[in-house]
Coordinates of C-alpha atoms in Angstrom, one line a residue:
M1 CA -0.3 -6.1 21.4
R2 CA -1.0 -8.9 19.0
I3 CA -3.8 -11.4 19.3
C4 CA -3.0 -15.2 19.6
Y5 CA -4.7 -18.5 20.4
P6 CA -3.6 -21.6 22.3
S7 CA -2.2 -24.1 19.8
D8 CA -4.7 -26.8 20.9
A9 CA -7.5 -24.5 19.9
L10 CA -6.6 -24.8 16.2
R11 CA -7.2 -27.8 13.9
H12 CA -5.0 -28.6 11.0
D13 CA -6.4 -30.3 7.9
A14 CA -3.6 -32.4 6.5
G15 CA -5.5 -33.0 3.3
T16 CA -6.0 -29.3 2.3
G17 CA -3.2 -27.9 4.4
G18 CA -5.7 -25.5 5.9
W19 CA -6.4 -24.4 9.5
M20 CA -9.5 -23.8 11.6
L21 CA -10.2 -22.3 15.0
D22 CA -12.3 -24.9 16.9
P23 CA -16.0 -24.2 16.3
G24 CA -16.6 -24.3 20.1
F25 CA -13.8 -21.9 21.0
D26 CA -14.9 -18.8 22.9
T27 CA -13.1 -16.0 21.1
A28 CA -14.1 -13.4 23.7
L29 CA -12.7 -15.3 26.6
G30 CA -10.1 -17.7 25.1
A31 CA -8.1 -15.3 22.9
M32 CA -4.9 -14.0 24.4
L33 CA -2.7 -11.0 23.8
L34 CA 1.1 -11.0 23.1
A35 CA 3.3 -8.1 24.0
V36 CA 6.9 -8.2 22.7
L37 CA 9.4 -6.3 24.9
P38 CA 12.4 -4.4 23.6
N39 CA 14.9 -6.9 25.2
G40 CA 13.7 -9.9 23.1
R41 CA 11.4 -11.2 25.8
A42 CA 7.6 -11.3 25.6
Q43 CA 4.5 -11.3 27.9
L44 CA 1.3 -13.2 27.4
F45 CA -2.0 -11.9 28.8
D46 CA -5.4 -13.5 29.0
A47 CA -8.7 -11.7 28.1
S48 CA -9.0 -10.2 31.6
G49 CA -5.5 -8.7 31.4
R50 CA -3.9 -11.2 33.7
L51 CA -0.2 -12.0 33.0
C52 CA 0.0 -15.7 32.1
A53 CA 3.6 -16.1 30.9
E54 CA 6.7 -14.1 30.4
G55 CA 10.1 -15.0 29.0
P56 CA 12.2 -15.3 25.8
I57 CA 10.1 -15.8 22.7
A58 CA 10.9 -18.4 20.1
L59 CA 9.2 -18.0 16.7
D60 CA 8.6 -20.6 14.1
A61 CA 8.2 -19.9 10.3
P62 CA 4.9 -18.1 9.5
L63 CA 2.2 -20.0 7.7
P64 CA 0.5 -17.9 4.9
L65 CA -3.2 -18.5 4.8
Q66 CA -6.2 -16.8 3.2
R67 CA -9.8 -15.9 4.0
D68 CA -12.8 -16.9 2.0
D69 CA -12.5 -13.6 0.0
G70 CA -8.8 -14.5 -0.9
A71 CA -7.3 -11.8 1.4
P72 CA -4.1 -13.1 3.0
L73 CA -3.4 -13.6 6.7
W74 CA -0.7 -15.3 8.7
L75 CA -0.5 -17.9 11.4
E76 CA 2.8 -18.0 13.3
P77 CA 3.6 -20.6 16.0
F78 CA 5.7 -19.4 18.9
E79 CA 6.7 -20.5 22.4
I80 CA 7.2 -18.7 25.7
G81 CA 8.8 -21.1 28.0
A82 CA 6.6 -24.2 28.0
V83 CA 3.6 -22.4 26.6
T84 CA 2.9 -22.9 22.8
M85 CA 0.7 -20.5 21.1
M86 CA -0.4 -19.4 17.6
L87 CA 0.0 -15.7 16.6
V88 CA -2.4 -14.4 14.0
S89 CA -2.3 -11.3 11.8
E90 CA -6.0 -10.8 12.4
P91 CA -8.7 -12.4 14.6
L92 CA -10.0 -15.7 13.4
V93 CA -13.6 -16.7 13.1
A94 CA -14.3 -19.9 15.0
G95 CA -15.3 -22.8 12.7
S96 CA -14.2 -21.0 9.5
P97 CA -11.6 -22.8 7.4
Y98 CA -8.5 -20.9 6.3
L99 CA -6.8 -22.5 3.3
P100 CA -3.1 -22.0 2.3
F101 CA -2.5 -18.8 0.4
R102 CA -2.6 -19.4 -3.3
T103 CA 0.6 -17.6 -4.2
T104 CA 3.9 -17.1 -2.6
A105 CA 3.3 -14.9 0.4
Q106 CA 6.9 -13.8 0.9
P107 CA 9.1 -13.1 -2.1
I108 CA 12.6 -14.5 -2.3
L109 CA 15.7 -12.4 -3.1
R110 CA 18.5 -14.8 -4.2
C111 CA 22.1 -13.6 -4.3
G112 CA 25.3 -15.6 -4.8
P113 CA 29.0 -15.0 -4.0
G114 CA 30.3 -12.0 -5.9
D115 CA 26.7 -11.0 -6.9
P116 CA 26.4 -7.2 -7.3
A117 CA 23.1 -7.3 -5.4
K118 CA 24.0 -6.6 -1.8
P119 CA 20.8 -5.3 -0.2
A120 CA 20.6 -4.0 3.3
L121 CA 19.4 -6.9 5.4
L122 CA 18.4 -7.8 8.9
G123 CA 18.4 -11.1 10.7
A124 CA 15.2 -12.7 12.2
S125 CA 14.2 -11.2 15.6
A126 CA 15.5 -7.7 14.8
M127 CA 13.0 -5.3 16.4
V128 CA 11.7 -2.8 13.8
A129 CA 9.8 0.3 15.0
T130 CA 6.3 0.3 13.5
A131 CA 2.9 2.1 14.0
E132 CA 2.0 -0.9 16.2
G133 CA 5.2 -0.7 18.2
A134 CA 8.5 -2.6 17.9
L135 CA 7.9 -5.9 16.0
P136 CA 10.3 -8.6 14.9
V137 CA 11.2 -8.1 11.3
E138 CA 9.8 -11.5 10.2
W139 CA 6.4 -10.4 11.4
L140 CA 6.2 -7.6 9.0
R141 CA 4.1 -7.7 5.8
P142 CA 3.7 -5.4 2.8
G143 CA 1.5 -2.4 3.8
D144 CA 2.7 -2.4 7.4
R145 CA 3.8 1.1 8.4
V146 CA 7.4 1.4 9.6
L147 CA 8.8 4.4 11.4
T148 CA 11.2 6.4 9.2
R149 CA 13.5 9.2 10.2
D150 CA 12.5 11.5 7.3
N151 CA 8.9 10.8 6.5
G152 CA 7.2 9.5 9.6
F153 CA 5.4 6.2 9.2
Q154 CA 5.6 4.8 5.7
P155 CA 4.2 1.6 4.2
L156 CA 6.5 -1.3 3.6
L157 CA 6.4 -2.2 -0.1
C158 CA 8.2 -5.5 0.1
L159 CA 9.7 -7.8 2.7
A160 CA 11.9 -10.3 0.9
R161 CA 13.5 -13.4 2.4
V162 CA 17.2 -13.2 1.3
E163 CA 18.9 -16.4 0.2
Y164 CA 22.7 -16.0 0.0
G165 CA 25.1 -18.6 -1.3
A166 CA 27.8 -18.3 1.3
P167 CA 28.1 -14.5 1.2
T168 CA 31.7 -13.2 1.6
P169 CA 32.2 -11.6 4.0
P170 CA 29.3 -13.2 6.0
P171 CA 26.9 -11.3 8.3
F172 CA 27.9 -10.8 11.9
L173 CA 26.3 -10.0 15.2
L174 CA 26.8 -6.5 16.6
P175 CA 26.9 -7.0 20.3
A176 CA 24.3 -5.3 22.6
D177 CA 25.4 -1.9 23.9
A178 CA 28.4 -1.9 21.4
L179 CA 27.7 1.8 20.5
G180 CA 26.4 3.0 23.8
P181 CA 23.7 2.1 26.3
H182 CA 21.0 0.1 24.5
L183 CA 22.7 0.7 21.1
P184 CA 21.7 -1.8 20.0
E185 CA 19.4 -3.1 22.7
R186 CA 20.5 -6.7 22.0
P187 CA 22.8 -8.5 19.6
L188 CA 21.8 -7.4 16.1
L189 CA 22.6 -9.4 12.9
L190 CA 24.0 -7.1 10.2
A191 CA 25.5 -7.6 6.8
P192 CA 29.0 -6.0 6.6
W193 CA 27.7 -3.6 3.9
Q194 CA 24.6 -2.6 6.0
R195 CA 24.8 1.2 6.6
V196 CA 24.2 2.8 10.0
L197 CA 23.2 6.4 10.5
L198 CA 25.6 8.8 12.1
A199 CA 24.8 12.4 13.1
A200 CA 27.4 14.8 14.6
P201 CA 28.4 18.4 14.2
E202 CA 31.8 17.2 13.0
L203 CA 30.1 15.7 9.9
Q204 CA 28.6 19.1 9.0
F205 CA 32.0 20.8 9.5
W206 CA 34.0 18.4 7.4
F207 CA 31.6 17.1 4.8
G208 CA 28.7 19.6 4.8
E209 CA 26.2 16.9 5.9
S210 CA 24.6 16.8 9.3
E211 CA 23.9 13.0 8.9
M212 CA 25.7 10.4 7.0
F213 CA 25.8 6.6 6.7
A214 CA 28.7 4.4 7.7
R215 CA 29.1 0.8 6.8
A216 CA 28.7 -1.6 9.7
D217 CA 32.1 -3.3 9.0
A218 CA 33.9 0.1 9.0
L219 CA 32.1 1.1 12.1
V220 CA 33.1 -1.9 14.2
E221 CA 36.7 -1.6 12.9
A222 CA 36.9 2.1 13.7
F223 CA 35.6 1.5 17.3
Q224 CA 37.4 -1.7 17.7
I225 CA 34.2 -3.6 18.5
A226 CA 34.6 -7.4 18.6
R227 CA 32.2 -9.0 16.1
Q228 CA 30.2 -12.0 17.2
A229 CA 29.8 -15.0 14.8
A230 CA 26.3 -15.2 13.4
P231 CA 24.3 -18.4 14.3
A232 CA 24.1 -21.0 11.6
M233 CA 20.9 -21.1 9.4
Q234 CA 20.0 -17.6 10.3
R235 CA 16.9 -16.2 8.4
L236 CA 17.7 -12.9 6.6
F237 CA 15.3 -10.3 5.3
A238 CA 15.4 -7.2 3.1
L239 CA 12.9 -4.4 3.6
I240 CA 12.0 -2.2 0.6
C241 CA 10.0 1.0 0.7
A242 CA 8.9 3.2 -2.2
V243 CA 12.1 5.2 -1.6
Q244 CA 15.1 4.3 0.5
E245 CA 14.2 5.1 4.0
V246 CA 16.1 5.3 7.3
I247 CA 14.3 3.1 9.9
Q248 CA 14.7 2.4 13.6
V249 CA 15.9 -1.1 14.5
D250 CA 16.7 -2.0 18.1
R251 CA 17.2 1.8 18.7
L252 CA 19.6 2.3 15.8
W253 CA 18.7 4.0 12.6
L254 CA 19.5 1.8 9.6
E255 CA 18.9 2.0 5.9
T256 CA 16.3 0.0 4.1
A257 CA 17.3 -1.9 0.9
E258 CA 17.7 0.2 -2.2
A259 CA 15.6 -1.0 -5.1
T260 CA 18.7 -1.0 -7.5
P261 CA 18.6 -2.8 -10.8
E262 CA 20.7 -5.5 -9.3
V263 CA 18.3 -6.0 -6.3
L264 CA 15.3 -6.0 -8.6
A265 CA 16.9 -8.6 -10.9
A266 CA 17.4 -10.8 -7.9
L267 CA 13.8 -10.7 -6.9
A268 CA 11.3 -13.3 -8.0
P269 CA 9.4 -12.1 -11.1
A270 CA 6.0 -11.4 -9.4
A271 CA 7.7 -9.4 -6.6
R272 CA 9.8 -7.6 -9.1
A273 CA 6.8 -6.5 -11.1
T274 CA 5.0 -5.2 -8.0
V275 CA 8.1 -3.3 -6.7
T276 CA 8.9 -1.9 -10.2
G277 CA 5.4 -0.6 -10.7
A278 CA 5.3 1.1 -7.3
L279 CA 8.7 2.7 -7.9
A280 CA 7.7 4.4 -11.1
A281 CA 8.4 8.1 -11.1
R282 CA 10.0 7.9 -7.6
R283 CA 13.5 9.2 -6.9
A284 CA 16.2 6.5 -6.8
N285 CA 18.7 8.4 -4.7
P286 CA 20.1 6.9 -1.5
A287 CA 18.7 8.3 1.7
R288 CA 22.2 9.6 2.9
I289 CA 25.7 9.9 1.6
T290 CA 28.0 7.2 2.9
L291 CA 31.1 8.1 4.9
A292 CA 34.2 6.4 3.6
P293 CA 36.0 4.1 6.1
Q294 CA 39.2 6.3 6.0
D295 CA 37.1 9.3 6.8
L296 CA 35.4 7.5 9.7
A297 CA 38.8 6.5 11.1
M298 CA 40.0 10.1 10.9
F299 CA 37.7 11.0 13.8
L300 CA 39.5 8.5 16.0
R301 CA 43.1 9.6 15.3
P302 CA 45.2 11.4 17.9
P303 CA 45.2 14.1 19.1
G304 CA 41.8 14.1 20.8
A305 CA 41.0 10.6 19.8
D306 CA 39.1 9.9 23.0
W307 CA 37.1 13.1 22.6
H308 CA 36.2 12.3 19.0
R309 CA 35.2 8.8 20.1
A310 CA 32.8 10.2 22.7
A311 CA 31.5 12.7 20.1
L312 CA 30.6 10.0 17.7
L313 CA 29.0 7.8 20.3
R314 CA 26.9 10.8 21.3
S315 CA 25.9 11.1 17.7
F316 CA 24.3 7.7 17.9
R317 CA 22.2 8.9 20.8
V318 CA 21.1 11.9 18.6
A319 CA 20.4 9.6 15.7
R320 CA 18.2 7.3 17.7
G321 CA 16.0 10.2 18.7
T322 CA 12.6 11.0 17.3
A323 CA 11.9 10.8 13.6
Q324 CA 11.8 14.0 11.5
G325 CA 8.8 15.1 9.5

């Protein structure tokens, strides 16, 4: 659960752009706890544990602030029904001012049409498995530990907001339950080139690999899944770890962005320097081999197309299981 405060308990200083928790606010009794559910809904509890609100959660853009010692923290407005609250990355001290963070808190990764940088990306509200439970991708910050399939919980090196100039083809929504029950748990915004993890005995037999990636666009075409149009003005994010990892998002296992030269070149200079330094002496290999679209389609050709379809759907249930290592 994450700590939050009623929006009317915080004061905004228009002159400095800072925020303050009301000096008379009782942090022991007035602070509340937010629990985000896997289905995109959320619950709000008071200090005694009483359920105060439940329903779909609407998040606003996070506000990067800093403590007196310069350490960053985030304030994020949200609504559950008619209740407006402020989510915080750490408890606030009543009466203490929190000024805007001095530097850009979230790096930008800019890509244009035809740009070679095509990082794996997720849309806002995608639920990423972390050491603190499933959290919306836009809540994550560098240092947060995300669940990986190969290496347990690993720190996030960079969360970049992706700005695309009319990408072709555009991201699309993978419908809920498209690949089996709760796979994904709710509509999931994916780039066509985003790779999804497959695991099946057939892969080992044909390709010598027990697990392989498949592009999202090839996957929906092979299984004849109807794509849903992505909402306009959707916020997109790229997650970068010290090595490419396979992370759990809405019960599916997906790749993180590879820190390729093209992706590094698209990052803002400060973020590029941070990522490049952390990647020194690390392997640059992708986490899995990618299954070609024609090879993926081979599993669905007669005879036995229905059997192969069921086998691959079962593979997703295997791939959504516990992490290795």
